[in-house]
Amino acid sequence: MEVQQNNILEVFDRQVPASDKPRRELLQKLAASGLPDRKHEEYRYTPVSRLLDKEFADFTANPATETTTLPVAGILAEAEQLVVFINGEYAPHLSRLPQDQMIKVTPLSSGSQPTAWDKPAFSDRYLDLNRALTKSGVQITIATGSAPASPLYILHLTDTARGKVMAAPAHYIQAEENSQFTLVEVFSSEGANQGFVNAAIHLQVARHARLNHIKVGLDTLSTTRLDHTLVQVADSASYNTINIGLGGRMIRNNLYIGLQGEHAEAHLYGLYLPEANGLIDHHTAVDHRVPHCNSNELYKGILAADTTGVFNGKVFVRPGAQKTNAFQSNKNILLDDSATINTKPQLEIWADDVKCSHGCTTGQIDKEQLFYLRARGLDEASARKLLLRAFAEEIIEKLAIEELREYLEEILDSKLPD
Amino acid sequence: MSKDDQILEEFTSKEYEHGWSVDLEMDQAPKGLNEEIIRFISKKKEEPEWLLEWRLKAFRHWQQMHEPTWANVTYQKVDYQDIIYYAAPKQKKKLNSLDEVDPELRETFEKLGISLEEQKRLTGVAVDAVLDSVSVATTFKETLAELGIIFCSFSEAVKDHPDLVRQYLGSVVPPTDNFFAALNSAVFSDGSFCYIPKGVHCPMELSTYFRINAANTGQFERTLIIADEGAYVSYLEGCTAPMRDENQLHAAVVEIYVHKDAEVKYSTVQNWYPGDKEGKGGIYNFVTKRGICAGDNAKLSWTQVETGSAVTWKYPSCILKGDNSIGEFYSVAVTNNHQQADTGTKMIHLGKNTKSRIVSKGISAGKSQNSYRGLVDISKRASNARNFSQCDSLLLGSDCGAHTFPYIQVKNHSAQVEHEATTSKIGEDQIFYCNQRGLDTEEAIALIVNGFSKEVLNKLPMEFAVEAQKLLALTLEGSVG
C-alpha cells in the first residue's frame, strides 16, 4: 500500500530535538507508515490527518497564555482536588492537589512513562504520536484500601486566543487494591484559533478496586481532539466510564479496556451531541482476555443538522475466555437529513461458552410517544424536547456527582433544538 | 470424553460425501492468463467483437488491481497463472430430450440425487445443468418459450439475444467493480441467462446446477437475470463439487436487474468441497452477487444456505434505487473443521420508502471461523427507509470463532435502522430440557440447530428446502439428524 505523505509530520519533527533518540525513532516510524487516512479501516470516517495537513502546516510553537480564570467555574471553582493543564502544560497556580495520603499526585514534567507500566494490547498511530510528542502529564496513585470521598478533576484547557495550539498530555492512573475512586476529566477550549489535542490516559485498576472515570467534552468548533484511554482491569475489579461529548470540530475517542483478571467488570456509557459542522467519533474496544468477565456498553447519540456521529464498538472474546457476558448497544436519533451517523458494532468471538449480544438502532423520535404527549396538551416543540431529554437522561442519570449532572443537564437543555 | 465431545468429534470427522469425479473428455485452454487466453476463450465461444473488447478492457483493469485483504480470512494466495481458464466437455450437440445427454454425465447427477428426470417428473423444475462451464441440457425450454421467457446458457444468449446481453451485462456489477469481478469479466466461461418479459409470472422455479469437475479449472460463471416490468421469477442455484487436494478458485458473478413492479427471488444452496479435516484442499469461493431494484415497487430477495467451500467471500447485495422497493437477505452459513466464511450483504437504500431485511444465521464448529460482514447504507434522499438486521451466531466447540462486522451508515433522519446480533452456544439447559423429554443429546442438537436456522430455511422454495435440510444434516452429521 502506498504511504500517505503527511506534511504535518515535518511540523511534528520540529518539536522533538535530535538528541531525543527514542522519540525521534517513533517519529521516523510514523513518517515511514504515514498517519491513518480515509483508507484505513479505523479512520475511514474521521479524516484527522487531512485536517491536520490542511490547518497545522504553519504551526511553530504554542503561544504563551495568560489565562487565570477557570472555565466551567460552577463546578471547578468548588472542586476540592483539581489538576489543571493549559495547552498541554501543567498549571500549578490553578491546581489544587490533594492534601491527604490517599491520593498521590505527581506531575510528570518530562512526560516520560513511569517504569513498570505494562503496554496494553492496543496500537494506534496517533497514540504513538502522543508518545513522541508528550511533554507533560500527571501520575496519580490511589492508595491500597482507600476511598477518597471527593472526586479528582483534571482540566484540559486549550486556549487559542493568541495562536494555534498543539497539546499531547499523557497521564498514568493507578488504583491500587481495594481502592475506590472517581476521576473526572474535563476538556474545554476557548479562543478563535485552531487547537489540536492528542491526549492519552493510561489506567490500571488493581484487584478488587473500583474506578469511576467521567469524561466531559466541552470543546468548541476550533478544537480537534484525539483522546486515547487505555485501561487494564485486574480480577474482581471494576471500571466504569461515562463519556459526555457536547462539542468540538473533530473529536475522536479511542477507548480500550482489557479485562485481565477473572470476574473483572467494565461498564461503558456514552452520550454524544456534536455541534453543527462538528464530528464526534467513539471507537471502543472491550477485550475479554480471561473467563468470567462481564461488560456492558451503552452509547447514545443525538445528531442535529450538519453533525456527524461515528461509533465503532468492538467486543473481543479471546480463546479460552469462557463464561463471558458481553452486551453492547448503540442508539442514535437523527434530527435532520444533513446529519450523518456511521456505526459499526463489532463482535469477534473465539470462545463458545459465552453470551454476547449487540444492538444498534438509528431512527427519529417515536411518533406514538409524540402523540401521547401532544394528547396531554404539550405543543410539538416541547414534546420533542422532552423526549430527547429523556433519551439523553438514560446516560446523564448515571452520573453520581450531583452538581456535575445538574450542570450538564442545563447545557443539554440549551443545546437541544426548540 | 463426554457425550457432547463425542458427538462433536463424530461430526467433525465426517468426510465429504460428494467427493468423486467423472472422467469426461475435456477441451481445455493452456494454463495461465494473458490477452491470448482471453482471445482464445472468446474465439472458442464464437463471441462477437464487442464482447471480446469488453473482456480485454476488464482484463487490463484487473492487471492494475490488487487482491483484497480486508476480509477476515487467511488462505494460501492463488497463483493466477497456474489456472486453466477454459475447460468444456467436448460434446456440444443441441439436445431436445434427456436421452441425448451423455450417460456418464447423467450418472453424475444421479449420484448427487438431483437426476434431471426426477427433477423434471416430480418437481416441474426446469434444469439448466452446467457442468464445467458449458450447458449440456436444458429442459422445459419450450414451455418457457411460449411465455416469452428466455432461460438459456450465457453463450447461447450472446448468440441469440445479443442486444439484451449487451444492454444489461455489467450494468449491476461493472467489470471494474472489484478484483474478482474484474477477473470474472475477463475470463468468464459460461453461466446462465434469464429474461422474464413484461407482466409474466414465471410458472416454475428456474434452476441451475453448477459443478466444478476438471482438476485445476477455475470456475468463472456469469449469471444475468432480468425481470422486466411486473414480472416474477424464482431462481434456484445449487452446487456440489468433487474432492480435490489442490485449492480451486471460484470467482462467479451474478447480476440481477429488477424493473418496476417486478420481483426476483434468488436462492442458493452451496456445498462445495470444504477441504479435509486438516484444512487441506477445498474451494475458494470468491463471488460477487448483486441485484438492483431499478424501478419503483421492485423486490429482490436473496436466500442462501452455505455449507461448503474452504474459504467463502460472498456478499449478495441489493441496490434499492426505485421508490418503495424491497431488498431481503436470508442466510444460513455453516462452517466446520478449518472452513472460513466471511459473508453477509449490502443494502444500499437510494429510493424513498425502501425497505430491507437481513436475517443471518452463522453456525461454527471445529476450528472454523464464521464472519458476518454487512453494510446498510441510507442515502440522503431515501426518506422513510427502513432496515432490520438480525445476525445470530451459534458456536459448537471451543476452538471455533464467530465474528460480526455490521456497517451502518445513515444520512436521512426519517430512516429507521435496527441491528441486533447475538452469539451463544447451545445451552446446557436447552439440552437438558430435551433429554428430559426423551430426546438423546444428538437429537436435541439437531432440533436446536434446525430451529435456529428455521427462519431462513422457511424462505427457500419447497423443492429446495428439502435439499437444504439434507445438506445441513450432512454437514452436521453425527450431531444433527
mmCIF file of N, CA, C and O in Angstrom, chain A residues 1 41 44-45 319-320 322-323 334-365 367, chain B residues 70 72 369 373 375 380 383-384 391 395-425 428:
data_model
loop_
_atom_site.group_PDB
_atom_site.id
_atom_site.type_symbol
_atom_site.label_atom_id
_atom_site.label_comp_id
_atom_site.label_asym_id
_atom_site.label_seq_id
_atom_site.Cartn_x
_atom_site.Cartn_y
_atom_site.Cartn_z
ATOM 1 N N MET A 1 0.836 -1.192 0.000
ATOM 2 C CA MET A 1 0.000 0.000 0.000
ATOM 3 C C MET A 1 0.876 1.249 0.000
ATOM 4 O O MET A 1 1.872 1.310 0.704
ATOM 5 N N GLU A 41 -9.179 1.423 7.815
ATOM 6 C CA GLU A 41 -10.452 0.994 8.387
ATOM 7 C C GLU A 41 -10.806 1.787 9.649
ATOM 8 O O GLU A 41 -11.932 2.222 9.818
ATOM 9 N N ARG A 44 -11.688 5.614 8.676
ATOM 10 C CA ARG A 44 -12.327 5.900 7.399
ATOM 11 C C ARG A 44 -13.388 6.991 7.483
ATOM 12 O O ARG A 44 -13.719 7.629 6.495
ATOM 13 N N TYR A 45 -13.955 7.203 8.672
ATOM 14 C CA TYR A 45 -14.987 8.239 8.794
ATOM 15 C C TYR A 45 -14.450 9.510 9.452
ATOM 16 O O TYR A 45 -15.166 10.481 9.582
ATOM 17 N N PRO A 319 -9.661 -16.639 22.865
ATOM 18 C CA PRO A 319 -9.787 -18.084 23.056
ATOM 19 C C PRO A 319 -9.654 -18.424 24.541
ATOM 20 O O PRO A 319 -8.750 -17.929 25.216
ATOM 21 N N GLY A 320 -10.552 -19.220 25.037
ATOM 22 C CA GLY A 320 -10.487 -19.637 26.433
ATOM 23 C C GLY A 320 -11.233 -18.741 27.396
ATOM 24 O O GLY A 320 -11.432 -19.111 28.545
ATOM 25 N N GLN A 322 -14.037 -18.282 28.530
ATOM 26 C CA GLN A 322 -15.383 -18.835 28.634
ATOM 27 C C GLN A 322 -16.207 -18.082 29.682
ATOM 28 O O GLN A 322 -15.657 -17.327 30.477
ATOM 29 N N LYS A 323 -17.498 -18.350 29.661
ATOM 30 C CA LYS A 323 -18.441 -17.743 30.620
ATOM 31 C C LYS A 323 -18.372 -16.216 30.582
ATOM 32 O O LYS A 323 -18.487 -15.555 31.611
ATOM 33 N N LEU A 334 -31.502 10.813 14.609
ATOM 34 C CA LEU A 334 -31.129 11.804 13.611
ATOM 35 C C LEU A 334 -32.249 12.843 13.532
ATOM 36 O O LEU A 334 -33.419 12.491 13.388
ATOM 37 N N LEU A 335 -31.872 14.124 13.636
ATOM 38 C CA LEU A 335 -32.904 15.164 13.638
ATOM 39 C C LEU A 335 -33.032 15.855 12.285
ATOM 40 O O LEU A 335 -33.963 16.608 12.059
ATOM 41 N N ASP A 336 -32.085 15.596 11.397
ATOM 42 C CA ASP A 336 -32.104 16.327 10.139
ATOM 43 C C ASP A 336 -31.424 15.481 9.065
ATOM 44 O O ASP A 336 -30.579 14.647 9.368
ATOM 45 N N ASP A 337 -31.792 15.722 7.802
ATOM 46 C CA ASP A 337 -31.193 14.955 6.720
ATOM 47 C C ASP A 337 -29.739 15.320 6.476
ATOM 48 O O ASP A 337 -29.019 14.616 5.773
ATOM 49 N N SER A 338 -29.286 16.444 7.048
ATOM 50 C CA SER A 338 -27.887 16.799 6.866
ATOM 51 C C SER A 338 -27.019 16.164 7.959
ATOM 52 O O SER A 338 -25.819 16.365 8.004
ATOM 53 N N ALA A 339 -27.632 15.390 8.829
ATOM 54 C CA ALA A 339 -26.869 14.687 9.865
ATOM 55 C C ALA A 339 -26.487 13.307 9.350
ATOM 56 O O ALA A 339 -27.186 12.730 8.522
ATOM 57 N N THR A 340 -25.354 12.811 9.819
ATOM 58 C CA THR A 340 -24.876 11.501 9.375
ATOM 59 C C THR A 340 -24.467 10.667 10.575
ATOM 60 O O THR A 340 -23.838 11.185 11.499
ATOM 61 N N ILE A 341 -24.801 9.403 10.545
ATOM 62 C CA ILE A 341 -24.271 8.503 11.555
ATOM 63 C C ILE A 341 -23.646 7.295 10.855
ATOM 64 O O ILE A 341 -24.221 6.732 9.934
ATOM 65 N N ASN A 342 -22.428 6.960 11.229
ATOM 66 C CA ASN A 342 -21.768 5.758 10.731
ATOM 67 C C ASN A 342 -21.497 4.878 11.932
ATOM 68 O O ASN A 342 -20.723 5.230 12.795
ATOM 69 N N THR A 343 -22.135 3.759 11.974
ATOM 70 C CA THR A 343 -21.960 2.936 13.166
ATOM 71 C C THR A 343 -21.615 1.514 12.782
ATOM 72 O O THR A 343 -22.025 1.015 11.747
ATOM 73 N N LYS A 344 -20.803 0.899 13.602
ATOM 74 C CA LYS A 344 -20.328 -0.451 13.330
ATOM 75 C C LYS A 344 -20.117 -1.177 14.645
ATOM 76 O O LYS A 344 -19.055 -1.093 15.246
ATOM 77 N N PRO A 345 -21.136 -1.816 15.139
ATOM 78 C CA PRO A 345 -20.958 -2.601 16.359
ATOM 79 C C PRO A 345 -20.356 -3.945 15.967
ATOM 80 O O PRO A 345 -20.871 -4.612 15.087
ATOM 81 N N GLN A 346 -19.280 -4.297 16.571
ATOM 82 C CA GLN A 346 -18.488 -5.414 16.042
ATOM 83 C C GLN A 346 -18.206 -6.431 17.146
ATOM 84 O O GLN A 346 -17.758 -6.088 18.220
ATOM 85 N N LEU A 347 -18.501 -7.692 16.851
ATOM 86 C CA LEU A 347 -18.207 -8.754 17.817
ATOM 87 C C LEU A 347 -17.172 -9.681 17.217
ATOM 88 O O LEU A 347 -17.312 -10.101 16.077
ATOM 89 N N GLU A 348 -16.124 -9.999 17.965
ATOM 90 C CA GLU A 348 -15.175 -11.015 17.497
ATOM 91 C C GLU A 348 -14.988 -12.019 18.617
ATOM 92 O O GLU A 348 -14.443 -11.711 19.662
ATOM 93 N N ILE A 349 -15.458 -13.226 18.365
ATOM 94 C CA ILE A 349 -15.587 -14.180 19.451
ATOM 95 C C ILE A 349 -14.881 -15.486 19.120
ATOM 96 O O ILE A 349 -15.136 -16.094 18.088
ATOM 97 N N TRP A 350 -13.974 -15.876 19.994
ATOM 98 C CA TRP A 350 -13.227 -17.120 19.785
ATOM 99 C C TRP A 350 -13.458 -18.139 20.909
ATOM 100 O O TRP A 350 -12.619 -18.996 21.141
ATOM 101 N N ALA A 351 -14.536 -18.001 21.642
ATOM 102 C CA ALA A 351 -14.823 -18.967 22.699
ATOM 103 C C ALA A 351 -16.299 -19.307 22.596
ATOM 104 O O ALA A 351 -17.092 -18.479 22.163
ATOM 105 N N ASP A 352 -16.672 -20.531 22.975
ATOM 106 C CA ASP A 352 -18.054 -20.921 22.683
ATOM 107 C C ASP A 352 -19.023 -20.689 23.830
ATOM 108 O O ASP A 352 -20.183 -20.392 23.610
ATOM 109 N N ASP A 353 -18.536 -20.791 25.069
ATOM 110 C CA ASP A 353 -19.492 -20.734 26.170
ATOM 111 C C ASP A 353 -19.658 -19.295 26.638
ATOM 112 O O ASP A 353 -19.239 -18.912 27.721
ATOM 113 N N VAL A 354 -20.253 -18.485 25.769
ATOM 114 C CA VAL A 354 -20.348 -17.058 26.063
ATOM 115 C C VAL A 354 -21.762 -16.573 25.773
ATOM 116 O O VAL A 354 -22.499 -17.200 25.026
ATOM 117 N N LYS A 355 -22.101 -15.459 26.372
ATOM 118 C CA LYS A 355 -23.344 -14.795 25.998
ATOM 119 C C LYS A 355 -22.972 -13.389 25.555
ATOM 120 O O LYS A 355 -22.544 -12.573 26.353
ATOM 121 N N CYS A 356 -23.060 -13.149 24.274
ATOM 122 C CA CYS A 356 -22.703 -11.842 23.755
ATOM 123 C C CYS A 356 -23.821 -11.349 22.863
ATOM 124 O O CYS A 356 -24.368 -12.125 22.077
ATOM 125 N N SER A 357 -24.111 -10.089 22.947
ATOM 126 C CA SER A 357 -25.093 -9.563 22.018
ATOM 127 C C SER A 357 -24.809 -8.096 21.795
ATOM 128 O O SER A 357 -24.182 -7.436 22.621
ATOM 129 N N HIS A 358 -25.208 -7.618 20.655
ATOM 130 C CA HIS A 358 -25.182 -6.183 20.470
ATOM 131 C C HIS A 358 -26.424 -5.747 19.711
ATOM 132 O O HIS A 358 -27.036 -6.502 18.976
ATOM 133 N N GLY A 359 -26.783 -4.523 19.947
ATOM 134 C CA GLY A 359 -27.933 -3.985 19.258
ATOM 135 C C GLY A 359 -27.586 -2.593 18.799
ATOM 136 O O GLY A 359 -26.726 -1.930 19.375
ATOM 137 N N CYS A 360 -28.234 -2.161 17.741
ATOM 138 C CA CYS A 360 -27.928 -0.837 17.228
ATOM 139 C C CYS A 360 -29.184 -0.313 16.565
ATOM 140 O O CYS A 360 -29.809 -1.008 15.783
ATOM 141 N N THR A 361 -29.586 0.879 16.919
ATOM 142 C CA THR A 361 -30.749 1.454 16.257
ATOM 143 C C THR A 361 -30.433 2.870 15.803
ATOM 144 O O THR A 361 -29.652 3.573 16.421
ATOM 145 N N THR A 362 -31.013 3.235 14.693
ATOM 146 C CA THR A 362 -30.932 4.613 14.228
ATOM 147 C C THR A 362 -32.327 4.989 13.790
ATOM 148 O O THR A 362 -32.952 4.257 13.039
ATOM 149 N N GLY A 363 -32.817 6.107 14.274
ATOM 150 C CA GLY A 363 -34.175 6.467 13.891
ATOM 151 C C GLY A 363 -34.476 7.897 14.268
ATOM 152 O O GLY A 363 -33.579 8.722 14.399
ATOM 153 N N GLN A 364 -35.742 8.168 14.427
ATOM 154 C CA GLN A 364 -36.147 9.506 14.823
ATOM 155 C C GLN A 364 -37.044 9.368 16.051
ATOM 156 O O GLN A 364 -37.229 8.275 16.556
ATOM 157 N N ILE A 365 -37.586 10.485 16.498
ATOM 158 C CA ILE A 365 -38.455 10.445 17.673
ATOM 159 C C ILE A 365 -39.691 9.607 17.359
ATOM 160 O O ILE A 365 -40.294 9.728 16.294
ATOM 161 N N LYS A 367 -43.164 8.436 16.863
ATOM 162 C CA LYS A 367 -44.381 9.217 16.592
ATOM 163 C C LYS A 367 -45.456 8.963 17.635
ATOM 164 O O LYS A 367 -46.219 9.852 17.991
ATOM 165 N N TRP B 70 -8.946 -7.317 3.068
ATOM 166 C CA TRP B 70 -9.689 -6.864 4.240
ATOM 167 C C TRP B 70 -10.580 -7.935 4.856
ATOM 168 O O TRP B 70 -10.984 -7.826 5.998
ATOM 169 N N ASN B 72 -11.953 -11.241 6.691
ATOM 170 C CA ASN B 72 -11.474 -11.907 7.897
ATOM 171 C C ASN B 72 -11.156 -13.375 7.598
ATOM 172 O O ASN B 72 -11.664 -14.279 8.227
ATOM 173 N N GLN B 369 -13.902 -20.477 11.263
ATOM 174 C CA GLN B 369 -14.158 -19.074 11.562
ATOM 175 C C GLN B 369 -15.304 -18.603 10.669
ATOM 176 O O GLN B 369 -15.255 -18.759 9.463
ATOM 177 N N ARG B 373 -20.405 -9.922 7.606
ATOM 178 C CA ARG B 373 -19.963 -8.575 7.279
ATOM 179 C C ARG B 373 -21.058 -7.932 6.432
ATOM 180 O O ARG B 373 -21.379 -8.442 5.358
ATOM 181 N N LEU B 375 -23.366 -4.243 5.181
ATOM 182 C CA LEU B 375 -23.465 -2.791 5.102
ATOM 183 C C LEU B 375 -24.922 -2.406 4.896
ATOM 184 O O LEU B 375 -25.605 -2.971 4.050
ATOM 185 N N LYS B 380 -29.100 10.195 1.451
ATOM 186 C CA LYS B 380 -29.808 11.398 1.866
ATOM 187 C C LYS B 380 -31.257 11.417 1.380
ATOM 188 O O LYS B 380 -32.151 11.836 2.097
ATOM 189 N N SER B 383 -35.879 8.814 2.006
ATOM 190 C CA SER B 383 -36.766 9.130 3.127
ATOM 191 C C SER B 383 -37.589 7.914 3.516
ATOM 192 O O SER B 383 -37.957 7.119 2.672
ATOM 193 N N ASN B 384 -37.855 7.816 4.800
ATOM 194 C CA ASN B 384 -38.663 6.727 5.347
ATOM 195 C C ASN B 384 -38.099 5.349 5.043
ATOM 196 O O ASN B 384 -38.839 4.376 5.001
ATOM 197 N N CYS B 391 -28.399 -10.828 13.269
ATOM 198 C CA CYS B 391 -27.288 -11.740 12.996
ATOM 199 C C CYS B 391 -27.076 -12.604 14.218
ATOM 200 O O CYS B 391 -26.664 -12.103 15.257
ATOM 201 N N LEU B 395 -22.139 -21.320 18.351
ATOM 202 C CA LEU B 395 -20.801 -21.910 18.387
ATOM 203 C C LEU B 395 -20.887 -23.338 18.909
ATOM 204 O O LEU B 395 -21.481 -23.577 19.954
ATOM 205 N N LEU B 396 -20.303 -24.273 18.160
ATOM 206 C CA LEU B 396 -20.247 -25.657 18.607
ATOM 207 C C LEU B 396 -18.771 -25.994 18.776
ATOM 208 O O LEU B 396 -18.049 -26.120 17.802
ATOM 209 N N GLY B 397 -18.310 -26.113 19.985
ATOM 210 C CA GLY B 397 -16.895 -26.405 20.215
ATOM 211 C C GLY B 397 -16.145 -25.145 20.584
ATOM 212 O O GLY B 397 -16.533 -24.043 20.217
ATOM 213 N N SER B 398 -15.038 -25.337 21.303
ATOM 214 C CA SER B 398 -14.371 -24.169 21.887
ATOM 215 C C SER B 398 -13.271 -23.607 20.998
ATOM 216 O O SER B 398 -12.656 -22.613 21.336
ATOM 217 N N ASP B 399 -12.995 -24.219 19.838
ATOM 218 C CA ASP B 399 -11.892 -23.727 19.006
ATOM 219 C C ASP B 399 -12.358 -22.897 17.817
ATOM 220 O O ASP B 399 -11.563 -22.470 16.994
ATOM 221 N N CYS B 400 -13.664 -22.732 17.688
ATOM 222 C CA CYS B 400 -14.153 -22.006 16.524
ATOM 223 C C CYS B 400 -14.409 -20.539 16.899
ATOM 224 O O CYS B 400 -14.322 -20.168 18.064
ATOM 225 N N GLY B 401 -14.712 -19.732 15.909
ATOM 226 C CA GLY B 401 -14.943 -18.322 16.178
ATOM 227 C C GLY B 401 -16.127 -17.791 15.392
ATOM 228 O O GLY B 401 -16.446 -18.280 14.306
ATOM 229 N N ALA B 402 -16.792 -16.817 15.967
ATOM 230 C CA ALA B 402 -17.900 -16.162 15.274
ATOM 231 C C ALA B 402 -17.697 -14.660 15.383
ATOM 232 O O ALA B 402 -17.406 -14.150 16.461
ATOM 233 N N HIS B 403 -17.788 -13.972 14.267
ATOM 234 C CA HIS B 403 -17.480 -12.550 14.253
ATOM 235 C C HIS B 403 -18.565 -11.785 13.509
ATOM 236 O O HIS B 403 -19.157 -12.304 12.583
ATOM 237 N N THR B 404 -18.790 -10.571 13.921
ATOM 238 C CA THR B 404 -19.833 -9.755 13.295
ATOM 239 C C THR B 404 -19.270 -8.383 12.975
ATOM 240 O O THR B 404 -18.727 -7.725 13.849
ATOM 241 N N PHE B 405 -19.370 -7.979 11.723
ATOM 242 C CA PHE B 405 -18.879 -6.660 11.304
ATOM 243 C C PHE B 405 -19.977 -5.916 10.548
ATOM 244 O O PHE B 405 -19.956 -5.850 9.326
ATOM 245 N N PRO B 406 -20.954 -5.392 11.240
ATOM 246 C CA PRO B 406 -22.016 -4.682 10.511
ATOM 247 C C PRO B 406 -21.683 -3.196 10.371
ATOM 248 O O PRO B 406 -21.361 -2.537 11.355
ATOM 249 N N TYR B 407 -21.720 -2.684 9.162
ATOM 250 C CA TYR B 407 -21.507 -1.261 8.925
ATOM 251 C C TYR B 407 -22.872 -0.623 8.703
ATOM 252 O O TYR B 407 -23.636 -1.098 7.867
ATOM 253 N N ILE B 408 -23.157 0.435 9.434
ATOM 254 C CA ILE B 408 -24.444 1.111 9.272
ATOM 255 C C ILE B 408 -24.171 2.580 9.025
ATOM 256 O O ILE B 408 -23.540 3.238 9.847
ATOM 257 N N GLN B 409 -24.581 3.074 7.879
ATOM 258 C CA GLN B 409 -24.325 4.468 7.517
ATOM 259 C C GLN B 409 -25.649 5.127 7.171
ATOM 260 O O GLN B 409 -26.301 4.723 6.220
ATOM 261 N N VAL B 410 -26.029 6.099 7.951
ATOM 262 C CA VAL B 410 -27.344 6.707 7.766
ATOM 263 C C VAL B 410 -27.199 8.207 7.538
ATOM 264 O O VAL B 410 -26.536 8.891 8.308
ATOM 265 N N LYS B 411 -27.827 8.692 6.472
ATOM 266 C CA LYS B 411 -27.760 10.122 6.166
ATOM 267 C C LYS B 411 -29.142 10.732 6.041
ATOM 268 O O LYS B 411 -29.304 11.801 5.485
ATOM 269 N N ASN B 412 -30.159 10.020 6.485
ATOM 270 C CA ASN B 412 -31.508 10.553 6.385
ATOM 271 C C ASN B 412 -32.204 10.409 7.723
ATOM 272 O O ASN B 412 -32.171 9.342 8.327
ATOM 273 N N HIS B 413 -32.827 11.486 8.179
ATOM 274 C CA HIS B 413 -33.330 11.460 9.551
ATOM 275 C C HIS B 413 -34.630 10.693 9.708
ATOM 276 O O HIS B 413 -34.994 10.298 10.797
ATOM 277 N N SER B 414 -35.347 10.463 8.596
ATOM 278 C CA SER B 414 -36.604 9.728 8.737
ATOM 279 C C SER B 414 -36.387 8.227 8.601
ATOM 280 O O SER B 414 -37.318 7.443 8.672
ATOM 281 N N ALA B 415 -35.149 7.820 8.395
ATOM 282 C CA ALA B 415 -34.867 6.398 8.261
ATOM 283 C C ALA B 415 -34.914 5.716 9.622
ATOM 284 O O ALA B 415 -34.648 6.340 10.643
ATOM 285 N N GLN B 416 -35.240 4.461 9.595
ATOM 286 C CA GLN B 416 -35.231 3.703 10.832
ATOM 287 C C GLN B 416 -34.417 2.442 10.605
ATOM 288 O O GLN B 416 -34.750 1.625 9.748
ATOM 289 N N VAL B 417 -33.340 2.327 11.333
ATOM 290 C CA VAL B 417 -32.424 1.215 11.114
ATOM 291 C C VAL B 417 -32.215 0.489 12.431
ATOM 292 O O VAL B 417 -31.926 1.118 13.447
ATOM 293 N N GLU B 418 -32.377 -0.795 12.394
ATOM 294 C CA GLU B 418 -32.170 -1.565 13.612
ATOM 295 C C GLU B 418 -31.241 -2.724 13.310
ATOM 296 O O GLU B 418 -31.366 -3.377 12.283
ATOM 297 N N HIS B 419 -30.318 -2.966 14.212
ATOM 298 C CA HIS B 419 -29.432 -4.094 14.039
ATOM 299 C C HIS B 419 -29.315 -4.804 15.366
ATOM 300 O O HIS B 419 -29.171 -4.174 16.395
ATOM 301 N N GLU B 420 -29.379 -6.109 15.340
ATOM 302 C CA GLU B 420 -29.077 -6.817 16.573
ATOM 303 C C GLU B 420 -28.335 -8.092 16.272
ATOM 304 O O GLU B 420 -28.497 -8.700 15.218
ATOM 305 N N ALA B 421 -27.464 -8.470 17.167
ATOM 306 C CA ALA B 421 -26.680 -9.672 16.962
ATOM 307 C C ALA B 421 -26.499 -10.377 18.289
ATOM 308 O O ALA B 421 -26.393 -9.740 19.332
ATOM 309 N N THR B 422 -26.472 -11.677 18.230
ATOM 310 C CA THR B 422 -26.196 -12.443 19.434
ATOM 311 C C THR B 422 -25.212 -13.551 19.101
ATOM 312 O O THR B 422 -25.143 -14.008 17.967
ATOM 313 N N THR B 423 -24.436 -13.935 20.070
ATOM 314 C CA THR B 423 -23.549 -15.087 19.912
ATOM 315 C C THR B 423 -23.709 -15.949 21.143
ATOM 316 O O THR B 423 -23.668 -15.447 22.257
ATOM 317 N N SER B 424 -23.916 -17.215 20.935
ATOM 318 C CA SER B 424 -24.061 -18.082 22.092
ATOM 319 C C SER B 424 -23.804 -19.517 21.684
ATOM 320 O O SER B 424 -23.641 -19.815 20.513
ATOM 321 N N LYS B 425 -23.714 -20.391 22.648
ATOM 322 C CA LYS B 425 -23.640 -21.810 22.324
ATOM 323 C C LYS B 425 -24.971 -22.438 22.693
ATOM 324 O O LYS B 425 -25.832 -21.782 23.272
ATOM 325 N N GLU B 428 -26.744 -25.658 28.047
ATOM 326 C CA GLU B 428 -26.884 -26.948 28.715
ATOM 327 C C GLU B 428 -28.319 -27.148 29.162
ATOM 328 O O GLU B 428 -28.828 -28.275 29.168
#
